[in-house]
């Protein structure tokens, strides 16, 4: 199998793709792609491609709809970098609350002064900050990262309001008891001293934070965005900073028009840039890709239904379609087969397990299939 990498993928993950895999950053006809933040274009989806595996959570750099149309599975790595992002969010929140960056920069300017110690003691009043204990933070988006952030900030003594329209039951169980959950954004806007964003970027969340939203927020709110830049309307946040409507905007996604503004703190997309997270993501991305190519398993796909069953028969035929195929399959009167048919968002994933090689040709004749793959144990 040919695997194409884009970006630097941690060796711990690539190590999992040794036997039976050729991994390169050049191959023109890959069966699989592993990438980090590379903006994948439609022209980089050749006929040979079966799977795109992102070492990270956001998939906005992948043309997911086009992949689905061509029967290409897209995976991400939920949870693998949550701790890294959480730690940087806490760092951003403290940087913004305690004027750490300004104070440290001022020190560099006065470092050569003879009366340095006196100047330090006289000037520290300029850098008085706020404690976060007892303040309210609104966490918008309670997925893997949002929940970790909410629990950690609660542990630091903050009141937490978590916003999500729906919360996965398995994630709810991991949430600290005293975290308040709401599906009403106004509750977050009107009560929060800090607001931190942890939602994916989609067409419906682009410009999620705009002038309207900012107008509903408390005066002097601090906004943190370690999710995606386009969630926040650039002009509106720029205005809010310029007229001091908000106290600070901290983001991992700075732009030319924001860098240098007073009370703007930008970082160069460092959220997942820890050795630990890079390793976790690369391992999970490589496993996602292998499990799909070798056994058709779709746990962690974003565009197919989730199918987790290990292969226990000689052959597995995996079919991706936009229509339900079961009635057609039943008419074939296949012998000695196990059939699973799943649907998610109008996409069907049908898996037929068999030891009977003769059935494979019959299955190949099924109509209305976007992609069919026959896997051999
Ligand atoms: C993510 O979506 O998880 C991050 O953007 C990952 C990264 O920094 O590569």
mmCIF file of C-alpha atoms and ligand atoms in Angstrom:
data_model
loop_
_atom_site.group_PDB
_atom_site.id
_atom_site.type_symbol
_atom_site.label_atom_id
_atom_site.label_comp_id
_atom_site.label_asym_id
_atom_site.label_seq_id
_atom_site.Cartn_x
_atom_site.Cartn_y
_atom_site.Cartn_z
ATOM 1 C CA UNK A 1 0.000 0.000 0.000
ATOM 2 C CA UNK A 2 1.279 3.487 -0.837
ATOM 3 C CA UNK A 3 0.859 6.091 1.873
ATOM 4 C CA UNK A 4 1.486 9.751 1.210
ATOM 5 C CA UNK A 5 2.380 12.069 4.071
ATOM 6 C CA UNK A 6 1.902 15.813 4.129
ATOM 7 C CA UNK A 7 3.474 17.791 6.997
ATOM 8 C CA UNK A 8 5.827 16.286 9.552
ATOM 9 C CA UNK A 9 4.184 13.242 11.120
ATOM 10 C CA UNK A 10 5.773 11.906 14.350
ATOM 11 C CA UNK A 11 7.931 8.798 13.684
ATOM 12 C CA UNK A 12 6.114 6.827 16.419
ATOM 13 C CA UNK A 13 3.067 6.771 14.102
ATOM 14 C CA UNK A 14 4.939 6.125 10.867
ATOM 15 C CA UNK A 15 6.683 3.187 12.539
ATOM 16 C CA UNK A 16 3.304 1.422 12.562
ATOM 17 C CA UNK A 17 3.229 1.533 8.768
ATOM 18 C CA UNK A 18 6.246 -0.608 7.985
ATOM 19 C CA UNK A 19 5.146 -4.043 6.852
ATOM 20 C CA UNK A 20 3.207 -3.893 3.591
ATOM 21 C CA UNK A 21 3.356 -0.084 3.399
ATOM 22 C CA UNK A 22 5.485 2.336 1.357
ATOM 23 C CA UNK A 23 5.398 5.711 3.088
ATOM 24 C CA UNK A 24 6.608 8.787 1.228
ATOM 25 C CA UNK A 25 5.886 12.504 0.853
ATOM 26 C CA UNK A 26 6.019 12.193 -2.942
ATOM 27 C CA UNK A 27 3.981 9.238 -4.186
ATOM 28 C CA UNK A 28 1.456 10.280 -6.863
ATOM 29 C CA UNK A 29 -0.929 7.334 -6.479
ATOM 30 C CA UNK A 30 -1.464 6.896 -2.733
ATOM 31 C CA UNK A 31 -3.967 4.464 -1.241
ATOM 32 C CA UNK A 32 -3.897 6.503 1.949
ATOM 33 C CA UNK A 33 -2.899 9.984 3.086
ATOM 34 C CA UNK A 34 -1.750 11.043 6.558
ATOM 35 C CA UNK A 35 -1.605 14.765 7.134
ATOM 36 C CA UNK A 36 -1.665 17.468 9.761
ATOM 37 C CA UNK A 37 -2.558 21.027 8.658
ATOM 38 C CA UNK A 38 -1.857 20.787 4.906
ATOM 39 C CA UNK A 39 -4.818 22.223 2.940
ATOM 40 C CA UNK A 40 -5.734 19.191 0.855
ATOM 41 C CA UNK A 41 -7.261 20.105 -2.498
ATOM 42 C CA UNK A 42 -9.572 18.114 -4.745
ATOM 43 C CA UNK A 43 -6.723 17.636 -7.220
ATOM 44 C CA UNK A 44 -4.837 15.749 -4.516
ATOM 45 C CA UNK A 45 -7.495 13.017 -4.349
ATOM 46 C CA UNK A 46 -6.410 10.468 -6.999
ATOM 47 C CA UNK A 47 -8.478 7.438 -8.043
ATOM 48 C CA UNK A 48 -6.227 5.184 -5.950
ATOM 49 C CA UNK A 49 -7.066 7.011 -2.712
ATOM 50 C CA UNK A 50 -9.201 5.115 -0.169
ATOM 51 C CA UNK A 51 -8.540 6.997 3.058
ATOM 52 C CA UNK A 52 -7.391 10.370 4.426
ATOM 53 C CA UNK A 53 -6.277 10.272 8.045
ATOM 54 C CA UNK A 54 -5.742 13.527 9.918
ATOM 55 C CA UNK A 55 -3.343 13.616 12.846
ATOM 56 C CA UNK A 56 -5.477 16.156 14.707
ATOM 57 C CA UNK A 57 -9.104 16.903 15.383
ATOM 58 C CA UNK A 58 -10.177 19.627 12.903
ATOM 59 C CA UNK A 59 -10.935 18.432 9.361
ATOM 60 C CA UNK A 60 -11.585 21.850 7.815
ATOM 61 C CA UNK A 61 -8.356 21.477 5.766
ATOM 62 C CA UNK A 62 -9.791 18.396 4.023
ATOM 63 C CA UNK A 63 -12.475 18.521 1.292
ATOM 64 C CA UNK A 64 -14.647 16.064 3.248
ATOM 65 C CA UNK A 65 -17.747 16.329 1.016
ATOM 66 C CA UNK A 66 -15.666 15.623 -2.107
ATOM 67 C CA UNK A 67 -14.043 12.668 -0.336
ATOM 68 C CA UNK A 68 -17.463 11.263 0.569
ATOM 69 C CA UNK A 69 -18.668 11.623 -3.036
ATOM 70 C CA UNK A 70 -15.700 9.525 -4.130
ATOM 71 C CA UNK A 71 -15.998 6.941 -1.365
ATOM 72 C CA UNK A 72 -12.850 8.081 0.454
ATOM 73 C CA UNK A 73 -13.016 7.669 4.236
ATOM 74 C CA UNK A 74 -11.816 10.635 6.326
ATOM 75 C CA UNK A 75 -10.554 10.078 9.876
ATOM 76 C CA UNK A 76 -9.450 12.318 12.732
ATOM 77 C CA UNK A 77 -7.965 11.683 16.176
ATOM 78 C CA UNK A 78 -10.461 12.726 18.877
ATOM 79 C CA UNK A 79 -8.881 13.134 22.296
ATOM 80 C CA UNK A 80 -5.298 12.561 21.145
ATOM 81 C CA UNK A 81 -4.235 16.181 21.596
ATOM 82 C CA UNK A 82 -6.879 17.389 24.096
ATOM 83 C CA UNK A 83 -4.468 17.656 26.992
ATOM 84 C CA UNK A 84 -1.989 19.725 24.966
ATOM 85 C CA UNK A 85 -4.713 22.159 23.879
ATOM 86 C CA UNK A 86 -6.150 22.325 27.405
ATOM 87 C CA UNK A 87 -2.766 23.248 28.864
ATOM 88 C CA UNK A 88 -2.272 26.029 26.307
ATOM 89 C CA UNK A 89 -5.767 27.390 26.974
ATOM 90 C CA UNK A 90 -4.924 27.639 30.685
ATOM 91 C CA UNK A 91 -1.655 29.325 29.742
ATOM 92 C CA UNK A 92 -3.519 31.817 27.488
ATOM 93 C CA UNK A 93 -6.054 32.554 30.183
ATOM 94 C CA UNK A 94 -3.336 33.314 32.718
ATOM 95 C CA UNK A 95 -1.265 35.343 30.238
ATOM 96 C CA UNK A 96 -4.307 37.501 29.587
ATOM 97 C CA UNK A 97 -5.231 37.863 33.271
ATOM 98 C CA UNK A 98 -1.825 38.757 34.708
ATOM 99 C CA UNK A 99 -0.254 41.016 32.017
ATOM 100 C CA UNK A 100 2.643 38.568 31.914
ATOM 101 C CA UNK A 101 3.767 39.346 28.367
ATOM 102 C CA UNK A 102 3.728 43.139 28.753
ATOM 103 C CA UNK A 103 5.570 42.942 32.062
ATOM 104 C CA UNK A 104 8.223 40.620 30.692
ATOM 105 C CA UNK A 105 8.720 42.831 27.619
ATOM 106 C CA UNK A 106 9.080 45.938 29.820
ATOM 107 C CA UNK A 107 11.819 44.149 31.792
ATOM 108 C CA UNK A 108 13.843 43.683 28.621
ATOM 109 C CA UNK A 109 13.669 47.421 27.928
ATOM 110 C CA UNK A 110 14.960 48.382 31.389
ATOM 111 C CA UNK A 111 17.415 45.521 31.868
ATOM 112 C CA UNK A 112 20.468 47.762 31.478
ATOM 113 C CA UNK A 113 19.297 50.484 33.928
ATOM 114 C CA UNK A 114 21.498 50.941 37.029
ATOM 115 C CA UNK A 115 18.582 51.213 39.411
ATOM 116 C CA UNK A 116 16.900 48.103 38.040
ATOM 117 C CA UNK A 117 15.604 46.746 41.369
ATOM 118 C CA UNK A 118 14.086 50.111 42.325
ATOM 119 C CA UNK A 119 12.445 50.468 38.915
ATOM 120 C CA UNK A 120 11.014 46.972 39.214
ATOM 121 C CA UNK A 121 9.422 47.674 42.577
ATOM 122 C CA UNK A 122 8.115 51.078 41.444
ATOM 123 C CA UNK A 123 6.713 49.850 38.164
ATOM 124 C CA UNK A 124 5.027 46.628 39.150
ATOM 125 C CA UNK A 125 1.809 48.547 39.873
ATOM 126 C CA UNK A 126 1.468 48.938 36.103
ATOM 127 C CA UNK A 127 1.121 45.197 35.748
ATOM 128 C CA UNK A 128 -1.429 44.353 38.416
ATOM 129 C CA UNK A 129 -3.677 41.593 37.116
ATOM 130 C CA UNK A 130 -6.772 39.632 38.017
ATOM 131 C CA UNK A 131 -7.091 36.240 39.678
ATOM 132 C CA UNK A 132 -9.172 33.667 37.856
ATOM 133 C CA UNK A 133 -10.469 31.987 41.025
ATOM 134 C CA UNK A 134 -14.170 32.727 41.502
ATOM 135 C CA UNK A 135 -14.601 34.158 37.992
ATOM 136 C CA UNK A 136 -17.004 32.620 35.481
ATOM 137 C CA UNK A 137 -15.793 30.996 32.285
ATOM 138 C CA UNK A 138 -18.104 30.012 29.443
ATOM 139 C CA UNK A 139 -16.834 26.995 27.532
ATOM 140 C CA UNK A 140 -18.474 26.926 24.101
ATOM 141 C CA UNK A 141 -18.288 23.367 22.744
ATOM 142 C CA UNK A 142 -18.172 20.415 25.148
ATOM 143 C CA UNK A 143 -16.367 17.786 23.121
ATOM 144 C CA UNK A 144 -13.136 16.102 24.199
ATOM 145 C CA UNK A 145 -11.185 19.361 24.455
ATOM 146 C CA UNK A 146 -14.006 21.494 25.893
ATOM 147 C CA UNK A 147 -14.618 18.986 28.683
ATOM 148 C CA UNK A 148 -10.942 18.836 29.621
ATOM 149 C CA UNK A 149 -10.775 22.632 29.658
ATOM 150 C CA UNK A 150 -13.970 22.889 31.727
ATOM 151 C CA UNK A 151 -12.765 20.391 34.345
ATOM 152 C CA UNK A 152 -9.319 21.951 34.616
ATOM 153 C CA UNK A 153 -10.598 25.528 34.997
ATOM 154 C CA UNK A 154 -13.149 24.336 37.528
ATOM 155 C CA UNK A 155 -10.244 22.729 39.400
ATOM 156 C CA UNK A 156 -8.553 26.144 39.460
ATOM 157 C CA UNK A 157 -11.583 27.589 41.260
ATOM 158 C CA UNK A 158 -13.532 29.013 38.313
ATOM 159 C CA UNK A 159 -17.293 28.708 37.883
ATOM 160 C CA UNK A 160 -17.861 26.976 34.567
ATOM 161 C CA UNK A 161 -20.826 27.203 32.211
ATOM 162 C CA UNK A 162 -20.506 24.632 29.439
ATOM 163 C CA UNK A 163 -22.473 25.252 26.253
ATOM 164 C CA UNK A 164 -23.469 22.433 23.945
ATOM 165 C CA UNK A 165 -26.691 21.637 22.164
ATOM 166 C CA UNK A 166 -26.111 17.923 22.730
ATOM 167 C CA UNK A 167 -23.525 16.190 24.869
ATOM 168 C CA UNK A 168 -22.290 12.646 24.225
ATOM 169 C CA UNK A 169 -23.299 10.494 27.253
ATOM 170 C CA UNK A 170 -19.773 9.047 27.573
ATOM 171 C CA UNK A 171 -18.351 12.589 27.791
ATOM 172 C CA UNK A 172 -20.985 13.749 30.296
ATOM 173 C CA UNK A 173 -19.760 11.067 32.690
ATOM 174 C CA UNK A 174 -16.290 12.637 32.720
ATOM 175 C CA UNK A 175 -17.573 16.119 33.587
ATOM 176 C CA UNK A 176 -17.092 17.565 37.108
ATOM 177 C CA UNK A 177 -20.424 17.609 38.981
ATOM 178 C CA UNK A 178 -20.539 21.335 39.657
ATOM 179 C CA UNK A 179 -20.163 22.370 36.030
ATOM 180 C CA UNK A 180 -23.330 24.005 34.790
ATOM 181 C CA UNK A 181 -24.481 22.899 31.348
ATOM 182 C CA UNK A 182 -26.631 25.009 29.076
ATOM 183 C CA UNK A 183 -27.953 24.966 25.541
ATOM 184 C CA UNK A 184 -28.649 28.702 25.738
ATOM 185 C CA UNK A 185 -25.813 30.834 24.415
ATOM 186 C CA UNK A 186 -27.249 33.986 26.014
ATOM 187 C CA UNK A 187 -26.645 32.412 29.405
ATOM 188 C CA UNK A 188 -22.985 32.052 28.479
ATOM 189 C CA UNK A 189 -22.676 35.547 27.030
ATOM 190 C CA UNK A 190 -24.383 37.405 29.873
ATOM 191 C CA UNK A 191 -22.629 35.597 32.752
ATOM 192 C CA UNK A 192 -19.076 34.898 31.608
ATOM 193 C CA UNK A 193 -15.955 36.871 32.490
ATOM 194 C CA UNK A 194 -14.018 34.627 30.117
ATOM 195 C CA UNK A 195 -15.278 32.798 27.023
ATOM 196 C CA UNK A 196 -13.307 29.997 25.404
ATOM 197 C CA UNK A 197 -14.233 28.389 22.073
ATOM 198 C CA UNK A 198 -13.995 24.650 21.445
ATOM 199 C CA UNK A 199 -16.267 24.011 18.458
ATOM 200 C CA UNK A 200 -15.302 22.793 14.987
ATOM 201 C CA UNK A 201 -15.209 25.175 12.037
ATOM 202 C CA UNK A 202 -18.080 24.458 9.643
ATOM 203 C CA UNK A 203 -20.160 26.701 7.389
ATOM 204 C CA UNK A 204 -22.637 27.145 10.274
ATOM 205 C CA UNK A 205 -19.989 28.080 12.867
ATOM 206 C CA UNK A 206 -17.970 30.497 10.693
ATOM 207 C CA UNK A 207 -18.129 33.975 12.344
ATOM 208 C CA UNK A 208 -19.779 32.407 15.400
ATOM 209 C CA UNK A 209 -18.361 35.276 17.450
ATOM 210 C CA UNK A 210 -19.429 38.462 15.692
ATOM 211 C CA UNK A 211 -20.567 41.965 16.720
ATOM 212 C CA UNK A 212 -24.019 40.676 17.739
ATOM 213 C CA UNK A 213 -22.541 38.048 20.031
ATOM 214 C CA UNK A 214 -19.981 40.475 21.464
ATOM 215 C CA UNK A 215 -22.733 43.005 22.242
ATOM 216 C CA UNK A 216 -24.452 40.422 24.439
ATOM 217 C CA UNK A 217 -21.287 39.722 26.435
ATOM 218 C CA UNK A 218 -20.214 41.319 29.706
ATOM 219 C CA UNK A 219 -18.102 44.469 29.505
ATOM 220 C CA UNK A 220 -14.406 43.592 29.624
ATOM 221 C CA UNK A 221 -14.896 39.939 28.770
ATOM 222 C CA UNK A 222 -11.758 38.028 27.729
ATOM 223 C CA UNK A 223 -12.201 35.795 24.676
ATOM 224 C CA UNK A 224 -9.985 32.798 23.939
ATOM 225 C CA UNK A 225 -9.951 30.982 20.628
ATOM 226 C CA UNK A 226 -7.800 27.879 20.387
ATOM 227 C CA UNK A 227 -10.234 26.156 17.998
ATOM 228 C CA UNK A 228 -10.094 27.862 14.552
ATOM 229 C CA UNK A 229 -9.530 31.493 13.517
ATOM 230 C CA UNK A 230 -12.572 31.801 11.264
ATOM 231 C CA UNK A 231 -14.925 31.126 14.180
ATOM 232 C CA UNK A 232 -14.355 34.764 15.119
ATOM 233 C CA UNK A 233 -15.196 37.589 12.737
ATOM 234 C CA UNK A 234 -11.925 39.437 12.267
ATOM 235 C CA UNK A 235 -13.379 42.936 11.741
ATOM 236 C CA UNK A 236 -15.758 42.646 14.678
ATOM 237 C CA UNK A 237 -13.107 41.445 17.111
ATOM 238 C CA UNK A 238 -10.751 44.145 15.844
ATOM 239 C CA UNK A 239 -13.398 46.803 16.565
ATOM 240 C CA UNK A 240 -14.120 45.307 19.982
ATOM 241 C CA UNK A 241 -10.411 45.474 20.853
ATOM 242 C CA UNK A 242 -9.968 48.986 19.442
ATOM 243 C CA UNK A 243 -12.868 50.433 21.424
ATOM 244 C CA UNK A 244 -12.054 48.371 24.548
ATOM 245 C CA UNK A 245 -15.432 46.607 24.456
ATOM 246 C CA UNK A 246 -13.558 43.422 25.370
ATOM 247 C CA UNK A 247 -10.538 43.181 27.677
ATOM 248 C CA UNK A 248 -8.482 40.763 25.601
ATOM 249 C CA UNK A 249 -8.534 38.374 22.650
ATOM 250 C CA UNK A 250 -6.179 35.420 22.885
ATOM 251 C CA UNK A 251 -5.897 33.128 19.882
ATOM 252 C CA UNK A 252 -3.808 30.399 18.365
ATOM 253 C CA UNK A 253 -4.842 31.732 14.925
ATOM 254 C CA UNK A 254 -3.454 35.274 14.595
ATOM 255 C CA UNK A 255 -3.886 37.338 11.428
ATOM 256 C CA UNK A 256 -1.961 40.291 10.025
ATOM 257 C CA UNK A 257 -4.806 42.665 10.932
ATOM 258 C CA UNK A 258 -4.819 41.621 14.578
ATOM 259 C CA UNK A 259 -1.132 41.239 15.434
ATOM 260 C CA UNK A 260 0.144 44.308 17.290
ATOM 261 C CA UNK A 261 -3.265 45.495 18.520
ATOM 262 C CA UNK A 262 -3.444 46.392 22.191
ATOM 263 C CA UNK A 263 -4.786 43.508 24.310
ATOM 264 C CA UNK A 264 -4.374 41.023 21.498
ATOM 265 C CA UNK A 265 -2.324 37.909 22.260
ATOM 266 C CA UNK A 266 -1.532 35.671 19.304
ATOM 267 C CA UNK A 267 0.306 32.363 19.216
ATOM 268 C CA UNK A 268 1.421 30.518 16.068
ATOM 269 C CA UNK A 269 -1.026 27.536 16.167
ATOM 270 C CA UNK A 270 0.790 25.840 19.041
ATOM 271 C CA UNK A 271 -2.219 24.087 20.628
ATOM 272 C CA UNK A 272 -1.278 20.569 19.604
ATOM 273 C CA UNK A 273 2.445 21.219 19.306
ATOM 274 C CA UNK A 274 3.789 19.127 22.150
ATOM 275 C CA UNK A 275 5.937 16.055 21.654
ATOM 276 C CA UNK A 276 3.317 14.034 23.524
ATOM 277 C CA UNK A 277 0.344 15.193 21.439
ATOM 278 C CA UNK A 278 2.218 14.843 18.149
ATOM 279 C CA UNK A 279 3.097 11.290 19.074
ATOM 280 C CA UNK A 280 -0.451 10.445 20.257
ATOM 281 C CA UNK A 281 -2.020 11.913 17.111
ATOM 282 C CA UNK A 282 0.421 10.206 14.740
ATOM 283 C CA UNK A 283 -0.140 6.809 16.406
ATOM 284 C CA UNK A 284 -3.923 7.205 16.353
ATOM 285 C CA UNK A 285 -3.917 8.462 12.739
ATOM 286 C CA UNK A 286 -1.749 5.541 11.611
ATOM 287 C CA UNK A 287 -3.956 3.035 13.455
ATOM 288 C CA UNK A 288 -7.125 4.587 11.975
ATOM 289 C CA UNK A 289 -5.638 4.273 8.503
ATOM 290 C CA UNK A 290 -4.422 0.690 8.984
ATOM 291 C CA UNK A 291 -7.669 -0.500 10.571
ATOM 292 C CA UNK A 292 -9.581 0.874 7.598
ATOM 293 C CA UNK A 293 -7.282 -0.336 4.831
ATOM 294 C CA UNK A 294 -6.797 -3.790 6.369
ATOM 295 C CA UNK A 295 -10.186 -4.507 8.003
ATOM 296 C CA UNK A 296 -12.651 -1.807 6.887
ATOM 297 C CA UNK A 297 -13.043 -0.534 10.470
ATOM 298 C CA UNK A 298 -14.412 3.005 10.571
ATOM 299 C CA UNK A 299 -14.098 4.074 14.221
ATOM 300 C CA UNK A 300 -13.113 7.797 14.199
ATOM 301 C CA UNK A 301 -14.291 8.502 10.637
ATOM 302 C CA UNK A 302 -16.068 11.791 10.159
ATOM 303 C CA UNK A 303 -17.903 10.848 6.961
ATOM 304 C CA UNK A 304 -18.941 7.195 7.355
ATOM 305 C CA UNK A 305 -20.987 5.302 9.952
ATOM 306 C CA UNK A 306 -18.924 3.775 12.772
ATOM 307 C CA UNK A 307 -18.141 0.080 12.251
ATOM 308 C CA UNK A 308 -15.834 -1.635 14.757
ATOM 309 C CA UNK A 309 -16.026 -5.401 14.117
ATOM 310 C CA UNK A 310 -12.686 -7.147 13.636
ATOM 311 C CA UNK A 311 -12.379 -9.386 10.575
ATOM 312 C CA UNK A 312 -13.057 -13.006 11.511
ATOM 313 C CA UNK A 313 -13.851 -14.524 8.078
ATOM 314 C CA UNK A 314 -11.590 -14.952 5.069
ATOM 315 C CA UNK A 315 -13.049 -12.098 3.021
ATOM 316 C CA UNK A 316 -14.660 -8.780 3.832
ATOM 317 C CA UNK A 317 -16.411 -6.720 1.163
ATOM 318 C CA UNK A 318 -16.984 -3.092 2.129
ATOM 319 C CA UNK A 319 -19.471 -1.014 0.135
ATOM 320 C CA UNK A 320 -20.056 2.735 0.383
ATOM 321 C CA UNK A 321 -23.271 4.022 -1.157
ATOM 322 C CA UNK A 322 -25.823 6.780 -1.022
ATOM 323 C CA UNK A 323 -28.689 4.297 -1.095
ATOM 324 C CA UNK A 324 -29.542 1.385 1.118
ATOM 325 C CA UNK A 325 -28.267 -1.839 -0.496
ATOM 326 C CA UNK A 326 -29.766 -4.498 1.764
ATOM 327 C CA UNK A 327 -32.835 -5.266 -0.355
ATOM 328 C CA UNK A 328 -30.629 -5.747 -3.436
ATOM 329 C CA UNK A 329 -28.220 -7.936 -1.437
ATOM 330 C CA UNK A 330 -31.063 -10.069 -0.068
ATOM 331 C CA UNK A 331 -32.221 -10.800 -3.607
ATOM 332 C CA UNK A 332 -28.797 -12.298 -4.371
ATOM 333 C CA UNK A 333 -29.449 -15.142 -1.908
ATOM 334 C CA UNK A 334 -25.810 -15.118 -0.806
ATOM 335 C CA UNK A 335 -24.740 -18.197 1.119
ATOM 336 C CA UNK A 336 -22.818 -18.200 4.353
ATOM 337 C CA UNK A 337 -22.373 -14.451 4.740
ATOM 338 C CA UNK A 338 -22.583 -12.004 7.676
ATOM 339 C CA UNK A 339 -24.018 -8.656 6.622
ATOM 340 C CA UNK A 340 -23.883 -5.339 8.475
ATOM 341 C CA UNK A 341 -25.568 -2.248 7.068
ATOM 342 C CA UNK A 342 -25.128 1.140 8.738
ATOM 343 C CA UNK A 343 -26.202 4.661 7.828
ATOM 344 C CA UNK A 344 -24.983 8.113 8.859
ATOM 345 C CA UNK A 345 -26.079 11.419 7.309
ATOM 346 C CA UNK A 346 -27.370 9.703 4.173
ATOM 347 C CA UNK A 347 -24.227 7.611 3.613
ATOM 348 C CA UNK A 348 -24.488 3.828 3.871
ATOM 349 C CA UNK A 349 -21.659 1.519 4.845
ATOM 350 C CA UNK A 350 -22.430 -2.117 4.127
ATOM 351 C CA UNK A 351 -19.991 -4.828 5.169
ATOM 352 C CA UNK A 352 -20.279 -8.440 4.004
ATOM 353 C CA UNK A 353 -18.077 -11.052 5.679
ATOM 354 C CA UNK A 354 -17.683 -14.495 4.093
ATOM 355 C CA UNK A 355 -15.347 -17.436 3.660
ATOM 356 C CA UNK A 356 -16.933 -18.172 0.315
ATOM 357 C CA UNK A 357 -14.806 -16.743 -2.516
ATOM 358 C CA UNK A 358 -17.497 -17.507 -5.123
ATOM 359 C CA UNK A 359 -19.813 -14.873 -3.633
ATOM 360 C CA UNK A 360 -17.363 -12.038 -4.283
ATOM 361 C CA UNK A 361 -18.129 -11.724 -8.026
ATOM 362 C CA UNK A 362 -21.850 -11.723 -7.341
ATOM 363 C CA UNK A 363 -21.430 -8.906 -4.799
ATOM 364 C CA UNK A 364 -19.328 -6.934 -7.297
ATOM 365 C CA UNK A 365 -22.429 -6.639 -9.503
ATOM 366 C CA UNK A 366 -24.440 -4.715 -6.910
ATOM 367 C CA UNK A 367 -25.708 -1.424 -8.385
ATOM 368 C CA UNK A 368 -25.545 2.077 -6.882
ATOM 369 C CA UNK A 369 -22.207 1.670 -5.111
ATOM 370 C CA UNK A 370 -19.778 4.593 -4.792
ATOM 371 C CA UNK A 371 -16.901 2.376 -3.760
ATOM 372 C CA UNK A 372 -16.411 -1.330 -3.198
ATOM 373 C CA UNK A 373 -13.331 -2.853 -1.536
ATOM 374 C CA UNK A 374 -12.588 -6.529 -1.058
ATOM 375 C CA UNK A 375 -10.286 -7.270 1.867
ATOM 376 C CA UNK A 376 -8.571 -10.603 2.389
ATOM 377 C CA UNK A 377 -7.629 -11.742 5.878
HETATM 378 C C1 LIG B 1 -6.190 19.995 15.568
HETATM 379 O O1 LIG B 1 -7.086 20.224 14.777
HETATM 380 O O2 LIG B 1 -6.271 19.072 16.393
HETATM 381 C C2 LIG B 1 -4.908 20.782 15.497
HETATM 382 O O3 LIG B 1 -5.033 21.773 14.550
HETATM 383 C C3 LIG B 1 -3.793 19.844 15.223
HETATM 384 C C4 LIG B 1 -2.488 20.460 14.760
HETATM 385 O O4 LIG B 1 -2.015 21.451 15.303
HETATM 386 O O5 LIG B 1 -1.893 19.899 13.829
#
